[in-house]
PDB file of C-alpha atoms in Angstrom:
ATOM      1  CA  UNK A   1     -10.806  12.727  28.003  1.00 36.00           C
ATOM      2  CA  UNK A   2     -11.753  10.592  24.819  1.00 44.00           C
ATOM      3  CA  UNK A   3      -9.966   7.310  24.191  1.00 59.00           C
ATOM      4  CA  UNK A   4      -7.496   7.436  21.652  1.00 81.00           C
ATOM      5  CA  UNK A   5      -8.432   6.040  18.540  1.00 89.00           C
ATOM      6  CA  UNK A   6      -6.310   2.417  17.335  1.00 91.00           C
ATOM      7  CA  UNK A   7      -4.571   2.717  13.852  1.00 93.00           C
ATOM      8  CA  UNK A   8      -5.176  -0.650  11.964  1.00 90.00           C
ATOM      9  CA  UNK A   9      -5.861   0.485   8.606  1.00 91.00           C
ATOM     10  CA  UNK A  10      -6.350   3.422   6.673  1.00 92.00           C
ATOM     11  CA  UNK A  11      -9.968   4.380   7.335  1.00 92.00           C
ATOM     12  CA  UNK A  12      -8.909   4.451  11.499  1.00 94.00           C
ATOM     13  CA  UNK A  13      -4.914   6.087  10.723  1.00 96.00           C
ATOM     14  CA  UNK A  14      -7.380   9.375   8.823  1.00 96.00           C
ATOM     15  CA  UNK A  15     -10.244   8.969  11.619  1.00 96.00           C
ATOM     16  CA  UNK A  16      -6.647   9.820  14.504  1.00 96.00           C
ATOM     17  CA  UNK A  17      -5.073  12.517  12.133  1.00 96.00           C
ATOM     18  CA  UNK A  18      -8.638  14.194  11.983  1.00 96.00           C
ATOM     19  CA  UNK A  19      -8.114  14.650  15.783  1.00 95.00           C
ATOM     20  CA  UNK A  20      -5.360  16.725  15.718  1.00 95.00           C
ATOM     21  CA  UNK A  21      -5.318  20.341  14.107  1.00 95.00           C
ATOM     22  CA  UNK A  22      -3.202  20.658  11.165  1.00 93.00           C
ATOM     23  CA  UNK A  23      -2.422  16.859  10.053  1.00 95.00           C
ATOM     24  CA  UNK A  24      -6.020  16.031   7.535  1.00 96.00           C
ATOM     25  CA  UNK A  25      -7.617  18.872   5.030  1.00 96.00           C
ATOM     26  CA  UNK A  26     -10.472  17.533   2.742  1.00 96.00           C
ATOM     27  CA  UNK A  27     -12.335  19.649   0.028  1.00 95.00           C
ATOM     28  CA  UNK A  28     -15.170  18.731  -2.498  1.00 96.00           C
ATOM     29  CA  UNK A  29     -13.896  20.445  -5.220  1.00 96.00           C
ATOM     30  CA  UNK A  30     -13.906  18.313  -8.444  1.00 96.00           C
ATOM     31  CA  UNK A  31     -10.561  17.075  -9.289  1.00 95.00           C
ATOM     32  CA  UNK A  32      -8.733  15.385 -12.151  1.00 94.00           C
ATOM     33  CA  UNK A  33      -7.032  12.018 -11.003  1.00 93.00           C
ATOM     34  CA  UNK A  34      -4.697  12.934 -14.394  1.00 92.00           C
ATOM     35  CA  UNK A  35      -1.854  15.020 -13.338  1.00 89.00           C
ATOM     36  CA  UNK A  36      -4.271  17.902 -11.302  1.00 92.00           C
ATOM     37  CA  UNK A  37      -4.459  15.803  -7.879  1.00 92.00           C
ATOM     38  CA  UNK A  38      -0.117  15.793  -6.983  1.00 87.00           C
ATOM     39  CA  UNK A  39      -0.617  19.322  -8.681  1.00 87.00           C
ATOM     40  CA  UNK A  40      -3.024  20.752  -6.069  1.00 89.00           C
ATOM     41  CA  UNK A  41      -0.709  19.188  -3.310  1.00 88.00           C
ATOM     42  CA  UNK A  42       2.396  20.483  -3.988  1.00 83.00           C
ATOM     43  CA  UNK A  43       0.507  23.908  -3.035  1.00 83.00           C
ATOM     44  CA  UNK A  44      -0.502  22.374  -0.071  1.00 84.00           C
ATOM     45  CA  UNK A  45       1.868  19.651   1.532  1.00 79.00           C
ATOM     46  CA  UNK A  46       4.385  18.220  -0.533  1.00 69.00           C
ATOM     47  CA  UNK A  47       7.850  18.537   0.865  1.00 64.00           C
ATOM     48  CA  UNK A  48      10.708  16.866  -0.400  1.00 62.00           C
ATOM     49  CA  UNK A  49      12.360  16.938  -3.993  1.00 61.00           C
ATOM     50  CA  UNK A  50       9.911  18.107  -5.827  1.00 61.00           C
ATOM     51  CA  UNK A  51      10.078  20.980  -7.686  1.00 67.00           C
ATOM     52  CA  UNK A  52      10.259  24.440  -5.223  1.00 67.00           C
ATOM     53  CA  UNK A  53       7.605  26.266  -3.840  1.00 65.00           C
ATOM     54  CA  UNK A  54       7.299  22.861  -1.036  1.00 66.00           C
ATOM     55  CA  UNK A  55       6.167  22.798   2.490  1.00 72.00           C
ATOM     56  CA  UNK A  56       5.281  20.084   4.953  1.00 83.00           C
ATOM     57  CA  UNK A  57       1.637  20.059   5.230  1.00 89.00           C
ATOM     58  CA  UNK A  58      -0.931  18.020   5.995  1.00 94.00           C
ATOM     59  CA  UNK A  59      -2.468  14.647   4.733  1.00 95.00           C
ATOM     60  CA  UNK A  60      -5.777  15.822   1.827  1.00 95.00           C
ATOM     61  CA  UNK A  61      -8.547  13.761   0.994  1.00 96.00           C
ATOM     62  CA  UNK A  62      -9.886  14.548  -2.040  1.00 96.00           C
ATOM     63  CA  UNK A  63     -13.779  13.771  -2.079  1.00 96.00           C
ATOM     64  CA  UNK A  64     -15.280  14.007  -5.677  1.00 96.00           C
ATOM     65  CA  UNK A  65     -12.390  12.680  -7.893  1.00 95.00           C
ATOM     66  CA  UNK A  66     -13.514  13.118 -11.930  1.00 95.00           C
ATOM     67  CA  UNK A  67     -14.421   9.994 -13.257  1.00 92.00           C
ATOM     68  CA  UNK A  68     -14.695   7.770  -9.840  1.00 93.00           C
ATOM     69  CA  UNK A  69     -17.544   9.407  -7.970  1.00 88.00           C
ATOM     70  CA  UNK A  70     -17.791   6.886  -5.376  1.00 86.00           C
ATOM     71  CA  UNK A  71     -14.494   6.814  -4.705  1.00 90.00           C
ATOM     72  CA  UNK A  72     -11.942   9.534  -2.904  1.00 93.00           C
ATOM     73  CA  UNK A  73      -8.573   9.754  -2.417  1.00 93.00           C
ATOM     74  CA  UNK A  74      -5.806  10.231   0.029  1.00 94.00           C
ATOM     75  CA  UNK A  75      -2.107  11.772  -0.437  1.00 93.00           C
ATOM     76  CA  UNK A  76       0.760  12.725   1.886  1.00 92.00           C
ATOM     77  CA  UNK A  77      -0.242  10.517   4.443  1.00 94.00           C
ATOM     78  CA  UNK A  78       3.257  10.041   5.397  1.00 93.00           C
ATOM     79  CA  UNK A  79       4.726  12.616   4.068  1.00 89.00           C
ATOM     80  CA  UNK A  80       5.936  14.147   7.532  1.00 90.00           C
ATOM     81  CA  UNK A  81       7.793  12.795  10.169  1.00 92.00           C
ATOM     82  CA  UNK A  82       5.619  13.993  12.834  1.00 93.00           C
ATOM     83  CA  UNK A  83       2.540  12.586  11.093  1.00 95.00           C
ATOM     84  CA  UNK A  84       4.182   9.045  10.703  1.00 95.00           C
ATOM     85  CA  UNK A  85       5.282   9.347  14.595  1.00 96.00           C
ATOM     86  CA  UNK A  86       1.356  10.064  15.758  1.00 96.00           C
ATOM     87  CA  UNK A  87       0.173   7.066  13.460  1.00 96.00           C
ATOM     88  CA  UNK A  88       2.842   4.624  14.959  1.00 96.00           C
ATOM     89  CA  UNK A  89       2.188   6.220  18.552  1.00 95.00           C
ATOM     90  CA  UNK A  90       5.651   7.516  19.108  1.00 96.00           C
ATOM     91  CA  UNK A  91       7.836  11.066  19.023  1.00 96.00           C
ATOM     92  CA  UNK A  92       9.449  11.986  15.419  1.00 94.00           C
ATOM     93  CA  UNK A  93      13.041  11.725  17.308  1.00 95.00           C
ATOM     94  CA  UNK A  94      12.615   8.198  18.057  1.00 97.00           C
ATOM     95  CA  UNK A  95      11.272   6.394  14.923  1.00 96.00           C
ATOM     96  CA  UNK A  96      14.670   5.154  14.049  1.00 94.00           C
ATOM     97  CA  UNK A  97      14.725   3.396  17.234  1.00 97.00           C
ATOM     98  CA  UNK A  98      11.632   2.331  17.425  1.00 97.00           C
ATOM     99  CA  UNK A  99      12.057   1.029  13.760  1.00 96.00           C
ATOM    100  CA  UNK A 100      15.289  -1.109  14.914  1.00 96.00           C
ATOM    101  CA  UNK A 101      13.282  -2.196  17.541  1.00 97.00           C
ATOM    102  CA  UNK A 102      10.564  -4.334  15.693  1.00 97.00           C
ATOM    103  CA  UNK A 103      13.112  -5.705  13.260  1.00 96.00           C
ATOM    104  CA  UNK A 104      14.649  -7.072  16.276  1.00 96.00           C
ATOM    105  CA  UNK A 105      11.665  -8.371  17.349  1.00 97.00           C
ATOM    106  CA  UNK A 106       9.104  -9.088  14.815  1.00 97.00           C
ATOM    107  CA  UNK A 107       5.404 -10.783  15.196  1.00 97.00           C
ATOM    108  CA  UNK A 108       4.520 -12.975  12.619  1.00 96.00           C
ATOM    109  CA  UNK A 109       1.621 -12.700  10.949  1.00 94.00           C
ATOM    110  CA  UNK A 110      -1.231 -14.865  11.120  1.00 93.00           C
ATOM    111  CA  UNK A 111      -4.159 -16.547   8.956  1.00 89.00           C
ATOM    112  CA  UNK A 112      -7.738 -15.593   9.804  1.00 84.00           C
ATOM    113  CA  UNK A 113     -10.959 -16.989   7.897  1.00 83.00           C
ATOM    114  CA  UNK A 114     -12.256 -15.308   5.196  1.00 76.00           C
ATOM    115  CA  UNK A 115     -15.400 -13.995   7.078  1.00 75.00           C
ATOM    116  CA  UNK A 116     -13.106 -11.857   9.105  1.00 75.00           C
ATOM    117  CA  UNK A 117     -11.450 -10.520   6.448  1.00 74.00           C
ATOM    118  CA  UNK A 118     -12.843  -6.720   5.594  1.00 73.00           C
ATOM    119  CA  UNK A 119     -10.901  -7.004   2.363  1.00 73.00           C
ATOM    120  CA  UNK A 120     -13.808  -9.331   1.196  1.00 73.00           C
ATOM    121  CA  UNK A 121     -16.599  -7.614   1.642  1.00 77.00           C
ATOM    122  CA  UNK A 122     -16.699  -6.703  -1.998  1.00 82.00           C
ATOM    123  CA  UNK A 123     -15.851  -9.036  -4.482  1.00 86.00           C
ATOM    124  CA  UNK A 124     -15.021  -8.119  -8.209  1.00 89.00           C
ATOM    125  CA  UNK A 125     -13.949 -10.646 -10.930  1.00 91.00           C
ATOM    126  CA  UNK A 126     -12.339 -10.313 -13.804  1.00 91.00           C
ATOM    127  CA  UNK A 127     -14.564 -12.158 -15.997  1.00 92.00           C
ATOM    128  CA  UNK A 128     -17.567  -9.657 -14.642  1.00 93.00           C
ATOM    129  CA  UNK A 129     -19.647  -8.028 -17.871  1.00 94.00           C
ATOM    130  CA  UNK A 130     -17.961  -4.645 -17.621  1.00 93.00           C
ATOM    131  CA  UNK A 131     -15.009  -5.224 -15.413  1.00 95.00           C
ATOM    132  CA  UNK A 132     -12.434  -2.573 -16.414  1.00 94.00           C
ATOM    133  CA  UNK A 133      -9.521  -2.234 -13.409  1.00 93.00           C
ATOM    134  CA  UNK A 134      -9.324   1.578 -14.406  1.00 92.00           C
ATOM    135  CA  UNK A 135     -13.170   2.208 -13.530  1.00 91.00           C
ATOM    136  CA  UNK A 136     -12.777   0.436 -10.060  1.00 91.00           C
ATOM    137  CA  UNK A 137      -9.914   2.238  -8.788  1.00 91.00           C
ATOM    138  CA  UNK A 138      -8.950   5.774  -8.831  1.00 92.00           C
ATOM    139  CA  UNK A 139      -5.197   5.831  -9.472  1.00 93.00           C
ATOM    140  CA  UNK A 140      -3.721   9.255 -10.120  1.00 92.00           C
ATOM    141  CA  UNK A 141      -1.328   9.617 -13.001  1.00 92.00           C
ATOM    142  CA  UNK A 142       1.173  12.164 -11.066  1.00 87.00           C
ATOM    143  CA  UNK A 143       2.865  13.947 -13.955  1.00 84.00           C
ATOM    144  CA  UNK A 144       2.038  14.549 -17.872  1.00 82.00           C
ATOM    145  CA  UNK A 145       5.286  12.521 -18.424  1.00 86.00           C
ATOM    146  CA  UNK A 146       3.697   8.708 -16.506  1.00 89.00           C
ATOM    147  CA  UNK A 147       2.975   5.818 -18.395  1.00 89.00           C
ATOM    148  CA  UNK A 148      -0.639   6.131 -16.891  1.00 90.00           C
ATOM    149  CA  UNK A 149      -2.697   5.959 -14.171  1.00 94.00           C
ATOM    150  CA  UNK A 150      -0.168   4.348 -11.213  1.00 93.00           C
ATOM    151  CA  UNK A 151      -1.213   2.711  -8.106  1.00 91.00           C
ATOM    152  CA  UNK A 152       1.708   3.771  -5.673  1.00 85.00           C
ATOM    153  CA  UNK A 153       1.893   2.309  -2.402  1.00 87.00           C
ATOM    154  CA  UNK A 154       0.343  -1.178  -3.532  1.00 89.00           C
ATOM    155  CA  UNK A 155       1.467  -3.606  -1.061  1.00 92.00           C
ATOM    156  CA  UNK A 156       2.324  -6.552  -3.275  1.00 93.00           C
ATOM    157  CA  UNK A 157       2.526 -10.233  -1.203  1.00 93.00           C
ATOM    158  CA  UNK A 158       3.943 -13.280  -2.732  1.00 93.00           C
ATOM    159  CA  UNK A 159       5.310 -16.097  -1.453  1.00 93.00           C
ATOM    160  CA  UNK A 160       8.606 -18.345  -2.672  1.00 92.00           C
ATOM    161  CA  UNK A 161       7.379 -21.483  -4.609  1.00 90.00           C
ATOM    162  CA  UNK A 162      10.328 -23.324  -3.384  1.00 89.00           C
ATOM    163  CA  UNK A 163      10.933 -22.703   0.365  1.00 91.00           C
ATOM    164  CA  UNK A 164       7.381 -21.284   0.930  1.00 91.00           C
ATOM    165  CA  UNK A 165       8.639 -18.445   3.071  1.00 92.00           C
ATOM    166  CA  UNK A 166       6.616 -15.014   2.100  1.00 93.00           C
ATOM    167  CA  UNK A 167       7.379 -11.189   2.042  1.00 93.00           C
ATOM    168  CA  UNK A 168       5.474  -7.928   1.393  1.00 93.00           C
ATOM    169  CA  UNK A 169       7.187  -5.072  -0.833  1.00 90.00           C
ATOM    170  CA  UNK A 170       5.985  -1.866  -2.322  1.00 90.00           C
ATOM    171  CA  UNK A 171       5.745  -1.460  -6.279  1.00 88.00           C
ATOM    172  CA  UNK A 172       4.649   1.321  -8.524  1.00 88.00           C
ATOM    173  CA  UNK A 173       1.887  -0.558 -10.250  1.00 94.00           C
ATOM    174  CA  UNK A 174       0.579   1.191 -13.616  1.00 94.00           C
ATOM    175  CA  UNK A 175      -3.014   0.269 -14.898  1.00 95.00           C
ATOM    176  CA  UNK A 176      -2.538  -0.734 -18.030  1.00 93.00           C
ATOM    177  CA  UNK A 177      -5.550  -1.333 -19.421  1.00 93.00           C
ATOM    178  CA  UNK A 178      -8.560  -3.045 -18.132  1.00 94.00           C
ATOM    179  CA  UNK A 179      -7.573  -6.190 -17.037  1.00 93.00           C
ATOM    180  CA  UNK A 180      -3.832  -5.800 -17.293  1.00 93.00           C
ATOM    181  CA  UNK A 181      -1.010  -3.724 -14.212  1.00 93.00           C
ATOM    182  CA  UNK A 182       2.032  -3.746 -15.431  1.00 92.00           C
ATOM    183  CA  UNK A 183       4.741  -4.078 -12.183  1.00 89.00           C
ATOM    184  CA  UNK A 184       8.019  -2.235 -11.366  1.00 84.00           C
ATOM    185  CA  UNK A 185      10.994  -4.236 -10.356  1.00 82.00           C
ATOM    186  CA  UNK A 186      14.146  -2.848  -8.914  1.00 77.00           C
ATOM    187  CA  UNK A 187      16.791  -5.610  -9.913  1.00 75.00           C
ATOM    188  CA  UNK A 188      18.428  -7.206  -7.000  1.00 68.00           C
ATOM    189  CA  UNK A 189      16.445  -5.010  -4.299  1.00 64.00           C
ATOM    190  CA  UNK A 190      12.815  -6.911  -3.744  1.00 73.00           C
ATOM    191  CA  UNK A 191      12.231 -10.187  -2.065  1.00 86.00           C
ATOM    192  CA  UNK A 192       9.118 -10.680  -4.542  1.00 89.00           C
ATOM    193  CA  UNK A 193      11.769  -9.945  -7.372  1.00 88.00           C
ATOM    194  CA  UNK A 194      13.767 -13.364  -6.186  1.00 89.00           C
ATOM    195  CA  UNK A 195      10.600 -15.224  -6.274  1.00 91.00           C
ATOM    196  CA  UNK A 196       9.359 -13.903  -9.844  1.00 91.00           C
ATOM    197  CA  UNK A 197      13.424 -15.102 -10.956  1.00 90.00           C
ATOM    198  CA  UNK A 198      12.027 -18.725  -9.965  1.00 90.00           C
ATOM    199  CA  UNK A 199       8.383 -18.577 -11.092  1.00 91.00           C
ATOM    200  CA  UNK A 200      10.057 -17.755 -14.614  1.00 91.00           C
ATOM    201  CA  UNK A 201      12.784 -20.131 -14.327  1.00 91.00           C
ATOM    202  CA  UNK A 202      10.459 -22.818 -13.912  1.00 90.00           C
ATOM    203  CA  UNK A 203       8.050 -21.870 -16.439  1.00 93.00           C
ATOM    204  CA  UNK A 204       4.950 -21.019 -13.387  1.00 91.00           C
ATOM    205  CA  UNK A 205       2.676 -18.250 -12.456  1.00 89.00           C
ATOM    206  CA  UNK A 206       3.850 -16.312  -9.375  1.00 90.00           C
ATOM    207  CA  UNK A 207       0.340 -15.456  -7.418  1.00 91.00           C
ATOM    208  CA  UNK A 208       0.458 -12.533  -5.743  1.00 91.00           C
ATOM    209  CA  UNK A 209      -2.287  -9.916  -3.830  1.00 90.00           C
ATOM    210  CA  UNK A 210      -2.150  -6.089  -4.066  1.00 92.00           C
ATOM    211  CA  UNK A 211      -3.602  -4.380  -0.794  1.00 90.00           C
ATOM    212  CA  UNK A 212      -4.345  -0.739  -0.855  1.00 89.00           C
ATOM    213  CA  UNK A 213      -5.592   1.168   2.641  1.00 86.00           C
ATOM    214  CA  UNK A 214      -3.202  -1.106   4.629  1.00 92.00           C
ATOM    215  CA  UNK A 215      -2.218  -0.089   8.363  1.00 94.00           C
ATOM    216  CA  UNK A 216       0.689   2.580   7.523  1.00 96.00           C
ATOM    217  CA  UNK A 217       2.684   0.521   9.832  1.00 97.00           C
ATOM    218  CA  UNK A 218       2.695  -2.358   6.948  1.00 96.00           C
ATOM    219  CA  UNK A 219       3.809   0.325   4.429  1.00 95.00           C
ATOM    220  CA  UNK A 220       6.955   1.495   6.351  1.00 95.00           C
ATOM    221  CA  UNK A 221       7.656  -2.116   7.245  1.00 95.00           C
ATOM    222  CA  UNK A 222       7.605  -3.266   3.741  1.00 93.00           C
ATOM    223  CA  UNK A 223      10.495  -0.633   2.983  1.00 90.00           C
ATOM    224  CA  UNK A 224      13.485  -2.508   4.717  1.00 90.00           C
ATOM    225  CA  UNK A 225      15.336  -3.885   1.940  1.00 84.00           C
ATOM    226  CA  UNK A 226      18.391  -6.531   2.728  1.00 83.00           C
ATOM    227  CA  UNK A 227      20.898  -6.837   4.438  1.00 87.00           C
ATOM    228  CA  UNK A 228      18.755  -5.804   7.429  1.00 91.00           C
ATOM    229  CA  UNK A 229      15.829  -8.108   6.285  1.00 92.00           C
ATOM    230  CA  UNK A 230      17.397 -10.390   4.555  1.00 91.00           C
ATOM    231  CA  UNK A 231      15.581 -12.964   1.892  1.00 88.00           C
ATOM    232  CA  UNK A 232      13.151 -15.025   3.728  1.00 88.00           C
ATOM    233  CA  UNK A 233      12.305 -12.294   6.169  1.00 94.00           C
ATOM    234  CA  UNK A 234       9.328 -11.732   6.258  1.00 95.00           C
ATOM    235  CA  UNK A 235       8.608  -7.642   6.800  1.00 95.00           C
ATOM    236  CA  UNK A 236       4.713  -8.053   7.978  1.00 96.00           C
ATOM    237  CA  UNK A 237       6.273  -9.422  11.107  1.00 97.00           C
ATOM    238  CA  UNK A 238       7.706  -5.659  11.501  1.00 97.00           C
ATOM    239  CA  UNK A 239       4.519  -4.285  11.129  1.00 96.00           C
ATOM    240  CA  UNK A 240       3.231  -6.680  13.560  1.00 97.00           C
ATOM    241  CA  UNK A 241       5.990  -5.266  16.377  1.00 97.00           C
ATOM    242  CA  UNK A 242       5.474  -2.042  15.554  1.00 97.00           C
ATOM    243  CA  UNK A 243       1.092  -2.456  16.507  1.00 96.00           C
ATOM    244  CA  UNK A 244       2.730  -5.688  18.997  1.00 96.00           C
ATOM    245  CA  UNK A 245       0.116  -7.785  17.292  1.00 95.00           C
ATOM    246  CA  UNK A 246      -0.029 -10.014  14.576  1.00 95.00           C
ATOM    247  CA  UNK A 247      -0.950  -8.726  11.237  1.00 93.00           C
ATOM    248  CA  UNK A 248      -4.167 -10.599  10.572  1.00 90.00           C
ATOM    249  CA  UNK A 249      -4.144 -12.662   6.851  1.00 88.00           C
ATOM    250  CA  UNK A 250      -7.320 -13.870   5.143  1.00 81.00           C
ATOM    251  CA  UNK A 251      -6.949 -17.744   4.175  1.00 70.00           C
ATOM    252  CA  UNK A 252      -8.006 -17.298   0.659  1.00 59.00           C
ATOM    253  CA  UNK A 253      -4.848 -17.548  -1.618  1.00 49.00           C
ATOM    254  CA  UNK A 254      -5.109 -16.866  -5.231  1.00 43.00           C
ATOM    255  CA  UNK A 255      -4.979 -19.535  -7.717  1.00 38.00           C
ATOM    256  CA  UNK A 256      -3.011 -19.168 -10.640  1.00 33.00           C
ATOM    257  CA  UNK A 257      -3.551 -19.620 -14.216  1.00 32.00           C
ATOM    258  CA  UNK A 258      -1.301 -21.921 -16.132  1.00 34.00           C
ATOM    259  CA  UNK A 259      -0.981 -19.526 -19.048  1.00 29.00           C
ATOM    260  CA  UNK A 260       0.558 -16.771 -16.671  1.00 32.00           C
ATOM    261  CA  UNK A 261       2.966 -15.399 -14.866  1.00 33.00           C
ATOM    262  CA  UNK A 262       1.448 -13.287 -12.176  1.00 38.00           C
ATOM    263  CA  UNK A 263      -2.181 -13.785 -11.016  1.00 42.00           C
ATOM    264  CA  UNK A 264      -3.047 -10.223  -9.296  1.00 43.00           C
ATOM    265  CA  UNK A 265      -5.805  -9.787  -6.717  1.00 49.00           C
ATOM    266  CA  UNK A 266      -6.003  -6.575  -5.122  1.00 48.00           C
ATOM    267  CA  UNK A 267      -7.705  -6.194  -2.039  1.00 49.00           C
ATOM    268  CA  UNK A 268      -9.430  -3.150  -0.935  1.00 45.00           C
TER     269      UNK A 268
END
């Protein structure tokens, strides 16, 4: 019987859905990252609100994406609750529980070194001859109606200049031109949305990462929102009861400019 494959990121939660019949479809076909991608998946496994014919089908990886050709994509990776129970290694019935569960008791996360960190195997800058944000990643604009090209499940960390304490949330992030992401905030419901309040009132830069391909446990663990984690919880330690282990850190935090409010690295 083989060994059943550990979910830490997103290259191992796609290498366990390819394992089991029905859950991971890829195709070569060219496709348009504006507007065509979400297109071809509502045909194929959208469920949800979206506009009738749906169906609950399985994750798609989309292999030659117009525009990024080394570069594919991935949608609907949790878009059932039988494929979020297989990559958190539990039955669809019990995820509530077992969500409870590791906000009861949460791991912290922990700092490695920078040589461990996978996220740093490839280093881009900014001032780079060429650098252009929109080249580098492949973010789909979903609809004719977006702003642009949107990175969706970014998984934006920050920390509180004050108290120190830190916390991971989700935000639609739009590319906004080649050096620029423009950030959603949902007043009153974000953790990083307290800290940007004090970064501004004080006239600093709020540093913060974006991490993309992130152990799915990290995404649903960012989406508890107060009173159940209130401010100053932070939700990696969720993700880190939910795999009982530490989400791992790299030590390298990102230094601010004077002249801004946010300093953005995203890590791959």
């Amino acid at each position: 019987m083989a060994e059943k494959i550990k979910v830490t990121d997103l290259r191992s939660a796609l290498e366990l859905l390819k394992t089991v019949p029905g859950q991971l479809i890829e195709t070569d076909e060219p496709v348009d990252p504006h507007a065509e991608i979400s297109g071809v998946y509502r045909q194929v496994g959208a469920g949800g609100t979206v506009m009738r014919p749906t169906r609950i089908g399985p994750a798609m990886i989309f292999n030659n994406v117009k525009g990024h050709e080394d570069a594919r994509v991935v949608i609907g990776l949790l878009a059932s609750r039988e494929r979020v129970g297989l990559l958190l290694g539990e039955k669809p019935e019990r995820l509530g529980f077992l969500l409870n569960e590791a906000v009861q008791n949460p791991i912290q996360p922990v700092t490695v070194p920078n040589e461990k960190a996978k996220c740093q195997e490839v280093v881009h800058y900014v001032d780079e001859p060429g650098f252009d944000i929109r080249k580098l990643i492949p973010a789909p604009t979903n609809t004719e109606e977006d702003a642009g090209p949107y990175i969706t499940t970014g998984m934006c960390y920050a920390s509180d200049m004050e108290t120190g304490e830190s916390d991971v949330t989700i935000h639609r992030l739009c590319l906004q031109s080649k050096d620029e992401i423009s950030m959603f905030f949902t007043p009153g419901a974000r953790h990083l949305g307290v800290f940007r309040e004090k970064a501004e009132k004080f006239g600093k830069p709020l540093p913060i990462s974006i991490s993309i391909g992130v152990d799915p446990a990290i995404e649903i663990g960012a989406c508890f929102e107060p009173p159940t984690t209130p401010l100053g919880f932070n939700e990696l330690s969720i993700a880190g009861a939910l795999r009982n282990e530490p989400v791992e850190l790299h030590d390298d935090q990102p230094q601010a400019p004077e002249t801004s409010i946010a300093d953005c690295r995203i890590q791959l």
